[in-house]
């Protein structure tokens, strides 16, 4: 059986599929992936994007969890500083109860000042703000009353998971790694770097915690699409894939590290880079058999039409999976 994850961010650029087609298709694709044993269904969060990047991941997570039965569902990343921590604690507890522990979040700072402006949150001091809000959320999940900004608060019901839903801290810096360790939470960096794990474990132990879960991405991250004719599909969806890649590159600040950050200007350059692999069924079988390989599906990347996305998913199901 192949190991695979599927992700959705529901970008809808003007030249792509209508946004109203993407949302219901994402639920159907999540249910499909769940039925085939996906290791994770991943959602993302951004705000005020020109292409309508999905901005309500907890609402979408509820729909996905309701349509699935076994696969973990994760928001990667949830931009914690932009949210009220008591509301977040309540919503995440509800999703944890709904799914009997299948829901998790990777807490992210974000990297777009305009998102902070949208919610009236100061950009300066955002790291300390995220740490404060994470501490509040963890305390809220105990179900006990506590003081928060001069008020006694209590969050009920308690979540299903003990001691609380799975929360990992995201980021690709020493500061992020040590923040995760200091809070006694897990850590999921956005790039493969063993030094980040070392800092996380060191800081965890220094604060009296046994290091929690650390999910390090693979050194080589590639998105896979299965196609009968890869050249024809590149001609059809190349602009969608390039839009996704170029938009991420334009958002990220100097010095920021990410496994999906690519500086490419054309579809040909993107294809040569290898971030996206459009493979025949035979090629995908060989690719999936590589040691440790986890396939990453981003079927509606850059607003790819759901009908086209389904073609690749069904090829995987019927022409690849039976041979693994």
Short mmCIF file of C-alpha atoms in Angstrom, two decimals:
data_model
loop_
_atom_site.label_atom_id
_atom_site.label_comp_id
_atom_site.label_asym_id
_atom_site.label_seq_id
_atom_site.Cartn_x
_atom_site.Cartn_y
_atom_site.Cartn_z
CA UNK A 1 0.00 0.00 0.00
CA UNK A 2 1.29 3.44 -0.91
CA UNK A 3 1.79 6.07 1.74
CA UNK A 4 0.19 9.34 0.74
CA UNK A 5 -1.21 12.62 2.02
CA UNK A 6 -3.59 15.03 0.33
CA UNK A 7 -3.76 18.78 0.84
CA UNK A 8 -6.07 21.65 0.00
CA UNK A 9 -5.64 25.42 0.07
CA UNK A 10 -8.40 26.20 -2.47
CA UNK A 11 -6.71 29.00 -4.37
CA UNK A 12 -9.00 30.20 -7.14
CA UNK A 13 -7.14 32.54 -9.54
CA UNK A 14 -9.20 34.18 -12.26
CA UNK A 15 -8.07 31.68 -14.91
CA UNK A 16 -8.79 28.65 -12.71
CA UNK A 17 -11.91 26.78 -11.66
CA UNK A 18 -14.69 28.73 -9.88
CA UNK A 19 -14.18 28.83 -6.14
CA UNK A 20 -17.70 27.48 -5.56
CA UNK A 21 -16.64 24.30 -7.37
CA UNK A 22 -13.49 23.81 -5.31
CA UNK A 23 -15.02 23.64 -1.82
CA UNK A 24 -17.48 20.75 -2.35
CA UNK A 25 -14.88 18.93 -4.47
CA UNK A 26 -12.39 19.16 -1.59
CA UNK A 27 -14.85 17.39 0.72
CA UNK A 28 -15.45 14.66 -1.85
CA UNK A 29 -11.71 14.22 -2.43
CA UNK A 30 -11.04 14.09 1.30
CA UNK A 31 -13.61 11.30 1.66
CA UNK A 32 -11.99 9.48 -1.27
CA UNK A 33 -8.54 9.79 0.32
CA UNK A 34 -9.88 8.63 3.67
CA UNK A 35 -11.33 5.53 2.07
CA UNK A 36 -7.93 4.66 0.63
CA UNK A 37 -6.11 5.18 3.95
CA UNK A 38 -4.47 8.58 3.53
CA UNK A 39 -1.90 9.30 6.23
CA UNK A 40 -3.16 12.87 6.51
CA UNK A 41 -5.60 15.36 5.04
CA UNK A 42 -3.95 18.77 5.27
CA UNK A 43 -5.61 22.20 5.18
CA UNK A 44 -3.97 25.63 5.22
CA UNK A 45 -4.80 29.21 6.19
CA UNK A 46 -4.13 32.62 4.66
CA UNK A 47 -6.17 35.82 4.48
CA UNK A 48 -6.93 38.61 2.01
CA UNK A 49 -5.27 36.76 -0.86
CA UNK A 50 -6.09 37.92 -4.37
CA UNK A 51 -6.78 34.33 -5.39
CA UNK A 52 -9.11 33.60 -2.47
CA UNK A 53 -6.75 31.29 -0.60
CA UNK A 54 -8.79 29.39 2.02
CA UNK A 55 -9.22 31.59 5.09
CA UNK A 56 -11.49 29.51 7.37
CA UNK A 57 -9.61 26.25 7.98
CA UNK A 58 -11.47 25.23 11.13
CA UNK A 59 -14.83 25.45 9.37
CA UNK A 60 -13.51 23.39 6.48
CA UNK A 61 -11.92 20.93 8.92
CA UNK A 62 -15.32 20.31 10.49
CA UNK A 63 -16.78 19.43 7.10
CA UNK A 64 -13.82 17.19 6.26
CA UNK A 65 -14.00 15.40 9.61
CA UNK A 66 -17.70 14.83 9.13
CA UNK A 67 -17.07 13.24 5.74
CA UNK A 68 -14.20 10.98 6.86
CA UNK A 69 -13.75 8.18 9.35
CA UNK A 70 -10.09 7.28 9.79
CA UNK A 71 -7.52 9.68 8.33
CA UNK A 72 -5.98 12.40 10.51
CA UNK A 73 -6.96 15.95 9.54
CA UNK A 74 -4.51 18.77 10.21
CA UNK A 75 -4.38 22.53 9.68
CA UNK A 76 -0.85 23.42 8.61
CA UNK A 77 -0.48 26.12 9.62
CA UNK A 78 -3.08 27.71 11.86
CA UNK A 79 -2.12 31.37 12.28
CA UNK A 80 -2.59 31.48 16.05
CA UNK A 81 -1.68 35.16 16.67
CA UNK A 82 -4.63 36.26 14.52
CA UNK A 83 -7.24 34.44 16.63
CA UNK A 84 -8.75 34.76 20.09
CA UNK A 85 -7.19 31.91 22.10
CA UNK A 86 -10.35 31.12 24.08
CA UNK A 87 -12.37 30.83 20.88
CA UNK A 88 -9.62 28.72 19.34
CA UNK A 89 -9.56 26.44 22.37
CA UNK A 90 -13.33 25.94 22.13
CA UNK A 91 -13.35 25.30 18.38
CA UNK A 92 -10.41 22.89 18.47
CA UNK A 93 -11.91 21.03 21.42
CA UNK A 94 -15.14 20.61 19.45
CA UNK A 95 -13.25 19.24 16.43
CA UNK A 96 -11.27 16.93 18.70
CA UNK A 97 -14.49 15.59 20.22
CA UNK A 98 -16.14 15.26 16.82
CA UNK A 99 -13.25 13.19 15.47
CA UNK A 100 -12.18 11.30 18.61
CA UNK A 101 -8.72 12.77 18.36
CA UNK A 102 -8.12 12.81 14.59
CA UNK A 103 -7.68 16.59 14.41
CA UNK A 104 -4.42 18.47 14.95
CA UNK A 105 -2.90 21.86 14.23
CA UNK A 106 0.51 23.22 13.45
CA UNK A 107 0.70 26.67 15.05
CA UNK A 108 2.23 29.21 12.70
CA UNK A 109 3.22 32.86 12.97
CA UNK A 110 2.49 33.69 9.37
CA UNK A 111 4.72 35.94 7.29
CA UNK A 112 2.36 38.48 5.71
CA UNK A 113 1.99 41.81 7.55
CA UNK A 114 -1.29 42.53 5.72
CA UNK A 115 -2.89 39.58 7.51
CA UNK A 116 -2.01 41.12 10.88
CA UNK A 117 -3.40 44.47 9.71
CA UNK A 118 -6.67 42.77 8.72
CA UNK A 119 -7.25 41.60 12.29
CA UNK A 120 -5.74 44.63 14.04
CA UNK A 121 -2.94 42.56 15.54
CA UNK A 122 0.50 44.19 15.93
CA UNK A 123 3.24 42.73 13.76
CA UNK A 124 5.93 43.56 16.30
CA UNK A 125 6.01 41.08 19.15
CA UNK A 126 4.07 38.45 17.24
CA UNK A 127 6.28 35.62 18.50
CA UNK A 128 5.62 36.44 22.15
CA UNK A 129 1.93 36.86 21.35
CA UNK A 130 1.73 33.40 19.80
CA UNK A 131 3.48 31.89 22.81
CA UNK A 132 1.05 33.60 25.17
CA UNK A 133 -1.97 32.40 23.21
CA UNK A 134 -0.69 28.83 23.04
CA UNK A 135 -0.20 28.80 26.82
CA UNK A 136 -3.77 30.06 27.25
CA UNK A 137 -5.14 27.36 24.95
CA UNK A 138 -3.30 24.57 26.78
CA UNK A 139 -4.57 25.88 30.12
CA UNK A 140 -8.11 26.24 28.77
CA UNK A 141 -8.18 22.59 27.74
CA UNK A 142 -7.84 21.49 31.37
CA UNK A 143 -11.48 22.51 31.85
CA UNK A 144 -10.54 24.37 35.02
CA UNK A 145 -11.15 28.07 35.72
CA UNK A 146 -8.15 30.40 35.42
CA UNK A 147 -7.34 34.08 35.17
CA UNK A 148 -6.91 35.50 31.70
CA UNK A 149 -6.33 39.24 31.21
CA UNK A 150 -8.09 40.15 34.41
CA UNK A 151 -11.06 37.84 33.95
CA UNK A 152 -11.84 34.40 35.29
CA UNK A 153 -12.49 32.12 32.34
CA UNK A 154 -13.36 28.45 31.91
CA UNK A 155 -13.63 26.47 28.69
CA UNK A 156 -16.00 23.51 28.46
CA UNK A 157 -16.41 20.83 27.35
CA UNK A 158 -12.95 19.36 27.74
CA UNK A 159 -11.47 17.88 24.59
CA UNK A 160 -11.47 14.17 23.81
CA UNK A 161 -7.65 13.91 23.72
CA UNK A 162 -5.58 13.79 26.87
CA UNK A 163 -4.03 16.04 28.00
CA UNK A 164 -5.17 18.12 25.00
CA UNK A 165 -5.47 17.98 21.19
CA UNK A 166 -2.26 17.54 19.26
CA UNK A 167 -0.59 20.93 18.73
CA UNK A 168 2.77 21.30 17.09
CA UNK A 169 4.66 24.56 16.69
CA UNK A 170 5.73 25.41 13.16
CA UNK A 171 8.64 27.47 11.90
CA UNK A 172 12.11 27.04 10.45
CA UNK A 173 14.27 29.02 12.87
CA UNK A 174 16.07 28.34 16.12
CA UNK A 175 13.57 30.65 17.84
CA UNK A 176 10.66 28.51 16.64
CA UNK A 177 12.35 25.26 17.64
CA UNK A 178 13.08 26.56 21.13
CA UNK A 179 9.56 27.99 21.46
CA UNK A 180 8.11 24.53 20.87
CA UNK A 181 10.44 23.02 23.44
CA UNK A 182 9.78 25.75 26.00
CA UNK A 183 6.03 25.18 25.73
CA UNK A 184 6.28 21.40 25.98
CA UNK A 185 4.53 20.99 22.61
CA UNK A 186 5.51 19.15 19.46
CA UNK A 187 7.45 20.70 16.61
CA UNK A 188 6.98 20.62 12.84
CA UNK A 189 9.46 22.74 10.90
CA UNK A 190 8.74 23.76 7.32
CA UNK A 191 12.08 22.48 6.05
CA UNK A 192 14.35 19.50 6.61
CA UNK A 193 17.10 20.57 9.02
CA UNK A 194 18.31 18.18 11.77
CA UNK A 195 19.75 21.11 13.72
CA UNK A 196 16.21 22.39 14.31
CA UNK A 197 15.29 19.08 15.93
CA UNK A 198 18.40 19.25 18.11
CA UNK A 199 17.48 22.74 19.35
CA UNK A 200 13.90 21.60 20.01
CA UNK A 201 14.98 18.61 22.07
CA UNK A 202 17.57 20.63 23.99
CA UNK A 203 15.03 23.32 24.93
CA UNK A 204 12.38 20.76 25.85
CA UNK A 205 14.69 19.05 28.35
CA UNK A 206 15.93 22.37 29.69
CA UNK A 207 12.32 23.19 30.61
CA UNK A 208 11.60 19.83 32.21
CA UNK A 209 9.79 18.23 29.26
CA UNK A 210 10.55 14.99 27.51
CA UNK A 211 10.76 16.08 23.85
CA UNK A 212 7.41 15.66 22.12
CA UNK A 213 6.62 14.72 18.56
CA UNK A 214 8.90 16.23 15.92
CA UNK A 215 7.71 15.84 12.34
CA UNK A 216 10.58 16.70 10.02
CA UNK A 217 9.63 17.05 6.35
CA UNK A 218 11.53 14.99 3.83
CA UNK A 219 14.68 16.47 2.40
CA UNK A 220 12.99 16.36 -1.01
CA UNK A 221 9.36 17.48 -1.13
CA UNK A 222 7.49 16.83 -4.38
CA UNK A 223 3.82 17.05 -5.34
CA UNK A 224 2.58 14.17 -7.48
CA UNK A 225 -0.04 14.05 -10.23
CA UNK A 226 -0.72 10.86 -12.19
CA UNK A 227 -1.44 11.28 -15.90
CA UNK A 228 -1.64 9.12 -19.01
CA UNK A 229 0.19 11.86 -20.95
CA UNK A 230 2.37 14.03 -18.66
CA UNK A 231 3.33 16.43 -21.47
CA UNK A 232 -0.31 17.13 -22.26
CA UNK A 233 -1.16 17.66 -18.62
CA UNK A 234 1.77 20.03 -18.12
CA UNK A 235 0.40 22.06 -21.03
CA UNK A 236 -3.04 22.06 -19.42
CA UNK A 237 -2.24 22.80 -15.75
CA UNK A 238 1.27 24.25 -15.85
CA UNK A 239 0.02 27.81 -15.34
CA UNK A 240 -1.96 26.70 -12.27
CA UNK A 241 1.13 25.10 -10.73
CA UNK A 242 3.27 28.12 -11.60
CA UNK A 243 0.71 30.47 -10.04
CA UNK A 244 0.85 28.55 -6.78
CA UNK A 245 4.63 28.50 -6.70
CA UNK A 246 5.11 32.13 -7.77
CA UNK A 247 2.55 33.42 -5.26
CA UNK A 248 4.25 31.66 -2.36
CA UNK A 249 7.60 33.07 -3.50
CA UNK A 250 6.17 36.59 -3.67
CA UNK A 251 4.75 36.32 -0.14
CA UNK A 252 7.82 35.04 1.61
CA UNK A 253 10.31 37.45 3.11
CA UNK A 254 14.06 37.52 2.53
CA UNK A 255 15.81 34.77 4.42
CA UNK A 256 12.67 32.75 5.03
CA UNK A 257 13.07 29.02 4.51
CA UNK A 258 10.37 26.74 3.17
CA UNK A 259 10.37 23.38 1.42
CA UNK A 260 8.07 24.78 -1.28
CA UNK A 261 9.90 28.08 -1.87
CA UNK A 262 11.06 28.15 -5.50
CA UNK A 263 12.26 31.08 -7.59
CA UNK A 264 11.05 30.10 -11.04
CA UNK A 265 9.55 32.30 -13.75
CA UNK A 266 8.20 29.87 -16.34
CA UNK A 267 6.38 26.57 -16.52
CA UNK A 268 9.46 24.99 -18.12
CA UNK A 269 11.62 26.14 -15.20
CA UNK A 270 9.08 24.78 -12.74
CA UNK A 271 8.97 21.43 -14.50
CA UNK A 272 12.76 21.19 -14.49
CA UNK A 273 12.87 22.08 -10.78
CA UNK A 274 10.97 18.92 -9.79
CA UNK A 275 8.71 20.39 -7.11
CA UNK A 276 5.78 18.98 -9.11
CA UNK A 277 6.04 15.51 -10.58
CA UNK A 278 3.50 14.59 -13.26
CA UNK A 279 4.03 10.88 -13.71
CA UNK A 280 2.56 8.07 -15.77
CA UNK A 281 1.06 5.20 -13.75
CA UNK A 282 4.20 3.11 -14.38
CA UNK A 283 6.44 5.96 -13.25
CA UNK A 284 4.31 6.55 -10.17
CA UNK A 285 4.53 2.88 -9.18
CA UNK A 286 8.33 3.04 -9.31
CA UNK A 287 8.36 6.38 -7.50
CA UNK A 288 6.07 5.12 -4.72
CA UNK A 289 8.28 2.09 -4.16
CA UNK A 290 11.31 4.22 -3.28
CA UNK A 291 12.30 3.69 0.39
CA UNK A 292 10.48 6.05 2.74
CA UNK A 293 8.51 7.70 -0.03
CA UNK A 294 5.29 9.48 0.92
CA UNK A 295 3.26 10.75 -2.03
CA UNK A 296 1.92 14.29 -1.69
CA UNK A 297 -1.25 15.03 -3.64
CA UNK A 298 -2.34 18.66 -4.14
CA UNK A 299 -5.04 17.88 -6.69
CA UNK A 300 -6.62 21.32 -7.17
CA UNK A 301 -3.37 23.25 -6.84
CA UNK A 302 -3.64 26.76 -8.25
CA UNK A 303 -7.32 26.30 -9.09
CA UNK A 304 -7.01 23.16 -11.23
CA UNK A 305 -10.48 22.15 -12.40
CA UNK A 306 -11.94 19.40 -10.18
CA UNK A 307 -12.73 17.19 -13.20
CA UNK A 308 -9.06 17.28 -14.24
CA UNK A 309 -7.98 16.66 -10.64
CA UNK A 310 -10.25 13.64 -10.39
CA UNK A 311 -8.69 12.12 -13.51
CA UNK A 312 -5.31 11.97 -11.77
CA UNK A 313 -6.72 10.68 -8.48
CA UNK A 314 -8.66 7.91 -10.21
CA UNK A 315 -5.59 6.88 -12.20
CA UNK A 316 -3.73 6.56 -8.91
CA UNK A 317 -6.55 4.51 -7.41
CA UNK A 318 -7.02 2.13 -10.34
CA UNK A 319 -3.65 2.00 -12.10
CA UNK A 320 -1.13 2.56 -9.30
CA UNK A 321 -2.48 1.33 -5.98
CA UNK A 322 -3.29 -2.23 -7.14
CA UNK A 323 0.37 -2.66 -8.14
CA UNK A 324 1.87 -1.61 -4.79
#
